[in-house]
mmCIF file of C-alpha atoms and ligand atoms in Angstrom:
data_model
loop_
_atom_site.group_PDB
_atom_site.id
_atom_site.type_symbol
_atom_site.label_atom_id
_atom_site.label_comp_id
_atom_site.label_asym_id
_atom_site.label_seq_id
_atom_site.Cartn_x
_atom_site.Cartn_y
_atom_site.Cartn_z
ATOM 1 C CA MET W 25 47.856 97.119 38.443
ATOM 2 C CA THR W 26 44.765 95.315 39.752
ATOM 3 C CA ILE W 27 44.983 91.751 40.911
ATOM 4 C CA THR W 28 41.765 89.754 40.934
ATOM 5 C CA ILE W 29 41.405 86.259 42.286
ATOM 6 C CA THR W 30 38.404 83.966 42.351
ATOM 7 C CA ALA W 31 37.041 82.150 45.372
ATOM 8 C CA PHE W 32 33.991 80.092 46.290
ATOM 9 C CA GLU W 33 30.821 82.117 46.550
ATOM 10 C CA ARG W 34 30.371 80.067 49.696
ATOM 11 C CA SER W 35 33.057 77.626 50.775
ATOM 12 C CA PRO W 36 31.817 74.216 51.910
ATOM 13 C CA ASP W 37 34.121 74.539 54.943
ATOM 14 C CA GLY W 38 32.062 77.455 56.291
ATOM 15 C CA GLY W 39 35.085 79.712 56.710
ATOM 16 C CA LYS W 40 37.753 77.371 58.117
ATOM 17 C CA GLY W 41 40.107 78.689 55.474
ATOM 18 C CA LEU W 42 40.736 75.282 53.893
ATOM 19 C CA ALA W 43 39.737 76.205 50.341
ATOM 20 C CA ARG W 44 42.719 77.050 48.199
ATOM 21 C CA ASP W 45 41.994 80.733 47.745
ATOM 22 C CA THR W 46 43.319 81.174 51.310
ATOM 23 C CA ARG W 47 46.898 80.302 50.325
ATOM 24 C CA VAL W 48 46.759 82.824 47.467
ATOM 25 C CA ARG W 49 45.276 85.495 49.732
ATOM 26 C CA TRP W 50 48.063 84.717 52.226
ATOM 27 C CA ALA W 51 50.806 85.119 49.594
ATOM 28 C CA LEU W 52 49.280 88.421 48.445
ATOM 29 C CA GLU W 53 49.127 89.647 52.041
ATOM 30 C CA GLU W 54 52.761 88.623 52.637
ATOM 31 C CA ALA W 55 53.727 90.572 49.521
ATOM 32 C CA GLY W 56 51.635 93.571 50.600
ATOM 33 C CA LEU W 57 49.617 93.517 47.378
ATOM 34 C CA PRO W 58 46.013 94.730 47.291
ATOM 35 C CA TYR W 59 43.607 92.441 45.473
ATOM 36 C CA ASP W 60 39.985 92.035 44.487
ATOM 37 C CA VAL W 61 38.032 88.826 44.851
ATOM 38 C CA ARG W 62 35.380 87.638 42.435
ATOM 39 C CA LEU W 63 33.140 85.064 44.066
ATOM 40 C CA VAL W 64 31.881 82.219 41.890
ATOM 41 C CA SER W 65 29.196 79.626 42.444
ATOM 42 C CA PHE W 66 29.773 75.926 41.745
ATOM 43 C CA ARG W 67 27.592 76.295 38.658
ATOM 44 C CA ALA W 68 29.406 79.367 37.342
ATOM 45 C CA MET W 69 32.740 77.541 37.749
ATOM 46 C CA LYS W 70 31.705 75.098 35.030
ATOM 47 C CA GLU W 71 30.437 77.745 32.615
ATOM 48 C CA PRO W 72 32.431 79.060 29.640
ATOM 49 C CA ALA W 73 33.390 82.413 31.183
ATOM 50 C CA HIS W 74 35.142 80.731 34.106
ATOM 51 C CA LEU W 75 36.449 77.798 32.045
ATOM 52 C CA ALA W 76 38.265 80.369 29.903
ATOM 53 C CA LEU W 77 40.242 81.256 33.028
ATOM 54 C CA HIS W 78 40.497 77.793 34.536
ATOM 55 C CA PRO W 79 40.347 74.773 32.221
ATOM 56 C CA PHE W 80 39.269 72.477 35.058
ATOM 57 C CA GLY W 81 36.473 74.727 36.296
ATOM 58 C CA GLN W 82 37.933 75.346 39.740
ATOM 59 C CA ILE W 83 39.009 78.151 42.038
ATOM 60 C CA PRO W 84 41.250 79.978 42.616
ATOM 61 C CA THR W 85 42.293 81.870 39.507
ATOM 62 C CA TYR W 86 44.551 84.918 39.343
ATOM 63 C CA GLU W 87 44.322 87.842 36.921
ATOM 64 C CA GLU W 88 46.824 90.670 36.678
ATOM 65 C CA ASP W 89 47.439 92.998 33.730
ATOM 66 C CA GLY W 90 46.059 90.563 31.160
ATOM 67 C CA LEU W 91 47.866 87.588 32.701
ATOM 68 C CA VAL W 92 45.583 84.742 33.765
ATOM 69 C CA LEU W 93 46.860 81.958 35.991
ATOM 70 C CA PHE W 94 45.389 78.919 37.671
ATOM 71 C CA GLU W 95 47.009 76.335 40.036
ATOM 72 C CA THR W 96 47.942 77.669 43.429
ATOM 73 C CA GLY W 97 51.555 76.545 43.073
ATOM 74 C CA ALA W 98 51.986 78.623 39.917
ATOM 75 C CA ILE W 99 50.136 81.566 41.447
ATOM 76 C CA VAL W 100 52.190 81.641 44.641
ATOM 77 C CA PHE W 101 55.383 81.195 42.614
ATOM 78 C CA HIS W 102 54.370 84.115 40.373
ATOM 79 C CA ILE W 103 53.638 86.347 43.355
ATOM 80 C CA ALA W 104 56.982 85.404 44.903
ATOM 81 C CA THR W 105 59.057 85.904 41.762
ATOM 82 C CA HIS W 106 57.338 88.964 40.271
ATOM 83 C CA HIS W 107 56.605 90.852 43.421
ATOM 84 C CA GLY W 108 59.827 90.293 45.343
ATOM 85 C CA ALA W 109 58.377 88.424 48.279
ATOM 86 C CA LEU W 110 58.652 85.034 49.912
ATOM 87 C CA LEU W 111 61.872 83.877 48.248
ATOM 88 C CA PRO W 112 65.439 84.510 49.419
ATOM 89 C CA ALA W 113 67.851 86.473 47.240
ATOM 90 C CA ASP W 114 70.651 83.917 47.455
ATOM 91 C CA ASP W 115 70.443 81.546 44.452
ATOM 92 C CA HIS W 116 70.849 78.318 46.357
ATOM 93 C CA ALA W 117 68.518 79.321 49.188
ATOM 94 C CA ARG W 118 65.963 80.385 46.589
ATOM 95 C CA ALA W 119 66.200 77.060 44.765
ATOM 96 C CA ARG W 120 65.751 75.205 48.057
ATOM 97 C CA ALA W 121 62.690 77.296 48.969
ATOM 98 C CA ILE W 122 61.190 76.490 45.557
ATOM 99 C CA THR W 123 61.961 72.836 46.173
ATOM 100 C CA TRP W 124 59.856 72.986 49.368
ATOM 101 C CA LEU W 125 57.044 74.621 47.412
ATOM 102 C CA PHE W 126 57.058 71.650 45.030
ATOM 103 C CA ALA W 127 57.468 69.162 47.877
ATOM 104 C CA ALA W 128 54.404 70.569 49.621
ATOM 105 C CA LEU W 129 52.297 70.145 46.484
ATOM 106 C CA ASN W 130 53.759 66.961 45.000
ATOM 107 C CA THR W 131 54.883 64.882 47.967
ATOM 108 C CA VAL W 132 52.980 66.018 51.059
ATOM 109 C CA GLU W 133 49.601 67.124 49.722
ATOM 110 C CA PRO W 134 48.713 63.940 47.727
ATOM 111 C CA PRO W 135 48.500 61.557 50.716
ATOM 112 C CA ILE W 136 46.621 64.223 52.701
ATOM 113 C CA LEU W 137 44.086 64.610 49.888
ATOM 114 C CA GLU W 138 43.789 60.832 49.719
ATOM 115 C CA LEU W 139 42.932 60.881 53.421
ATOM 116 C CA VAL W 140 40.344 63.648 52.954
ATOM 117 C CA THR W 141 38.761 61.576 50.172
ATOM 118 C CA ALA W 142 38.788 58.401 52.277
ATOM 119 C CA ARG W 143 37.284 60.117 55.338
ATOM 120 C CA ILE W 144 34.724 62.379 53.732
ATOM 121 C CA PHE W 145 33.780 61.122 50.295
ATOM 122 C CA GLU W 146 34.254 57.373 50.742
ATOM 123 C CA GLY W 147 33.407 57.049 54.435
ATOM 124 C CA ASP W 148 30.117 55.275 53.703
ATOM 125 C CA LYS W 149 31.578 52.684 51.314
ATOM 126 C CA PRO W 150 31.632 49.080 52.510
ATOM 127 C CA TRP W 151 35.429 48.901 52.145
ATOM 128 C CA ALA W 152 36.112 52.223 53.909
ATOM 129 C CA ARG W 153 36.929 50.594 57.290
ATOM 130 C CA ASP W 154 39.645 48.480 55.678
ATOM 131 C CA ARG W 155 41.092 51.254 53.546
ATOM 132 C CA LEU W 156 41.145 54.167 55.980
ATOM 133 C CA PRO W 157 43.882 52.784 58.290
ATOM 134 C CA LEU W 158 46.111 52.156 55.274
ATOM 135 C CA VAL W 159 45.672 55.708 54.037
ATOM 136 C CA GLU W 160 46.257 57.089 57.547
ATOM 137 C CA GLU W 161 49.510 55.147 57.842
ATOM 138 C CA ARG W 162 50.759 56.594 54.558
ATOM 139 C CA VAL W 163 50.057 60.079 55.880
ATOM 140 C CA ARG W 164 51.778 59.308 59.210
ATOM 141 C CA ASP W 165 54.849 57.993 57.402
ATOM 142 C CA ARG W 166 55.128 61.251 55.457
ATOM 143 C CA MET W 167 54.573 63.323 58.602
ATOM 144 C CA LYS W 168 57.346 61.420 60.423
ATOM 145 C CA GLN W 169 59.754 62.265 57.613
ATOM 146 C CA LEU W 170 58.726 65.903 57.445
ATOM 147 C CA SER W 171 58.862 66.307 61.208
ATOM 148 C CA ALA W 172 62.337 64.740 61.318
ATOM 149 C CA ARG W 173 63.572 67.212 58.721
ATOM 150 C CA LEU W 174 61.979 70.262 60.344
ATOM 151 C CA GLY W 175 63.218 69.305 63.803
ATOM 152 C CA ASP W 176 62.898 72.240 66.160
ATOM 153 C CA ALA W 177 63.585 74.854 63.477
ATOM 154 C CA ASP W 178 61.005 77.582 62.955
ATOM 155 C CA TRP W 179 60.847 77.128 59.176
ATOM 156 C CA LEU W 180 61.952 74.490 56.682
ATOM 157 C CA ASP W 181 65.062 76.262 55.419
ATOM 158 C CA GLY W 182 66.098 79.512 57.053
ATOM 159 C CA ASP W 183 63.602 82.359 56.854
ATOM 160 C CA PHE W 184 59.896 81.910 56.168
ATOM 161 C CA SER W 185 59.422 81.365 52.414
ATOM 162 C CA ALA W 186 56.885 80.447 49.753
ATOM 163 C CA GLY W 187 57.798 76.839 50.586
ATOM 164 C CA ASP W 188 56.650 77.295 54.176
ATOM 165 C CA LEU W 189 53.509 79.130 53.086
ATOM 166 C CA MET W 190 52.540 76.205 50.896
ATOM 167 C CA MET W 191 53.578 73.527 53.394
ATOM 168 C CA VAL W 192 51.597 75.124 56.223
ATOM 169 C CA SER W 193 48.595 75.520 53.903
ATOM 170 C CA VAL W 194 48.780 71.852 52.955
ATOM 171 C CA LEU W 195 49.194 70.664 56.558
ATOM 172 C CA LEU W 196 46.166 72.690 57.683
ATOM 173 C CA ARG W 197 44.031 70.309 55.643
ATOM 174 C CA LEU W 198 45.234 67.480 57.937
ATOM 175 C CA ARG W 199 44.093 69.093 61.176
ATOM 176 C CA PRO W 200 40.450 67.893 61.120
ATOM 177 C CA SER W 201 41.661 64.266 61.107
ATOM 178 C CA GLY W 202 43.564 64.746 64.391
ATOM 179 C CA ILE W 203 46.764 63.409 62.797
ATOM 180 C CA LEU W 204 48.510 66.797 62.732
ATOM 181 C CA ASP W 205 48.384 66.939 66.528
ATOM 182 C CA GLU W 206 50.179 63.581 66.730
ATOM 183 C CA PHE W 207 53.242 65.485 65.485
ATOM 184 C CA PRO W 208 53.912 68.308 67.960
ATOM 185 C CA LEU W 209 56.760 69.837 65.937
ATOM 186 C CA LEU W 210 54.542 70.052 62.874
ATOM 187 C CA ALA W 211 51.543 71.305 64.855
ATOM 188 C CA ALA W 212 53.757 74.082 66.278
ATOM 189 C CA TYR W 213 55.072 74.840 62.781
ATOM 190 C CA VAL W 214 51.523 75.245 61.467
ATOM 191 C CA ALA W 215 50.622 77.416 64.464
ATOM 192 C CA ARG W 216 53.618 79.664 63.694
ATOM 193 C CA GLY W 217 52.347 80.056 60.145
ATOM 194 C CA GLU W 218 48.825 80.838 61.326
ATOM 195 C CA ALA W 219 50.198 83.434 63.758
ATOM 196 C CA ARG W 220 51.727 85.499 60.972
ATOM 197 C CA PRO W 221 49.826 88.785 60.523
ATOM 198 C CA ALA W 222 49.528 88.153 56.768
ATOM 199 C CA TYR W 223 47.873 84.785 57.395
ATOM 200 C CA GLN W 224 45.523 86.367 59.931
ATOM 201 C CA ARG W 225 44.440 88.978 57.374
ATOM 202 C CA ALA W 226 43.942 86.314 54.687
ATOM 203 C CA PHE W 227 41.946 84.121 57.058
ATOM 204 C CA ALA W 228 39.752 87.010 58.179
ATOM 205 C CA ALA W 229 39.061 88.019 54.576
ATOM 206 C CA GLN W 230 37.851 84.562 53.591
ATOM 207 C CA LEU W 231 35.896 84.224 56.852
ATOM 208 C CA ALA W 232 34.054 87.452 56.094
ATOM 209 C CA VAL W 233 32.701 85.748 52.973
ATOM 210 C CA ASN W 234 32.109 82.254 54.324
ATOM 211 C CA ALA W 235 31.087 82.541 57.968
ATOM 212 C CA PRO W 236 27.867 80.605 58.527
HETATM 213 N N1 GTB U 5 45.502 71.901 41.995
HETATM 214 C C1 GTB U 5 44.534 72.988 42.065
HETATM 215 C C2 GTB U 5 45.171 74.195 42.755
HETATM 216 O O1 GTB U 5 46.064 74.007 43.606
HETATM 217 O O2 GTB U 5 44.829 75.335 42.429
HETATM 218 C C3 GTB U 5 43.314 72.487 42.795
HETATM 219 C C4 GTB U 5 42.204 73.513 42.821
HETATM 220 C C5 GTB U 5 41.014 72.974 43.588
HETATM 221 O O3 GTB U 5 40.982 71.806 44.044
HETATM 222 N N2 GTB U 5 39.992 73.821 43.728
HETATM 223 C C6 GTB U 5 38.798 73.433 44.440
HETATM 224 C C7 GTB U 5 37.575 73.615 43.546
HETATM 225 O O4 GTB U 5 37.462 74.557 42.821
HETATM 226 C C8 GTB U 5 38.611 74.359 45.664
HETATM 227 S S1 GTB U 5 39.939 74.189 46.819
HETATM 228 N N3 GTB U 5 36.633 72.666 43.637
HETATM 229 C C9 GTB U 5 35.416 72.751 42.903
HETATM 230 C C10 GTB U 5 35.368 71.774 41.784
HETATM 231 O O5 GTB U 5 36.384 71.099 41.484
HETATM 232 O O6 GTB U 5 34.276 71.676 41.186
HETATM 233 C C11 GTB U 5 39.659 72.470 47.425
HETATM 234 C C12 GTB U 5 38.815 72.503 48.661
HETATM 235 C C13 GTB U 5 37.450 72.480 48.577
HETATM 236 C C14 GTB U 5 36.695 72.470 49.760
HETATM 237 C C15 GTB U 5 37.333 72.467 50.977
HETATM 238 N N4 GTB U 5 36.564 72.429 52.181
HETATM 239 O O7 GTB U 5 35.337 72.577 52.133
HETATM 240 O O8 GTB U 5 37.133 72.238 53.256
HETATM 241 C C16 GTB U 5 38.700 72.492 51.048
HETATM 242 C C17 GTB U 5 39.450 72.501 49.869
#
């Protein structure tokens, strides 16, 4: 069995690990699965060969024994369910971990992506100064709720799970704004995720490709 994922030929973040191949690399490292990486340029992503793997012309993709997947949520879920990693055995605990995986992608990531868009892609628009504080407040509201739920626990629900892997990955995208550090419990949670040996290996692997 060979697993192949795709990643940016050169990530615009210069190796900060913020592109979404990092979360897939992390899940594979947690599961102890070897994998190959095919690097693709922005142009190649929009060409037919890559569009056959990913209808939206993006990275990452995942190939294994004739199976082709896209969407990091589906990929991490597949790794967790088919390779016996990152999800608890108990039915209820497993369902709750999956709930956190969805919450990371559907409830926490959208306002963070809105903030990234407002700061980076719309920062020069005449209305940006009015809009940015509104977007930041929406992110802070979500962080207050998440921080209240996490409290001083290490992970969101018992042992580290696919839900934590995705939540930490999503929160990392908030760090450049400074807002993550306004929430010490969440900043410590992210640091715990980053300290995991599997994350360290995933980060180093993407850095080896993207370091300036
Ligand atoms: N919902 C999809 C998933 O979760 O898999 C989203 C995939 C996605 O957004 N892929 C991005 C992509 O391929 C790369 S990760 N973009 C190219 C395109 O759409 O043409 C997003 C990303 C890009 C760059 C940084 N960065 O430089 O910091 C961080 C994250």
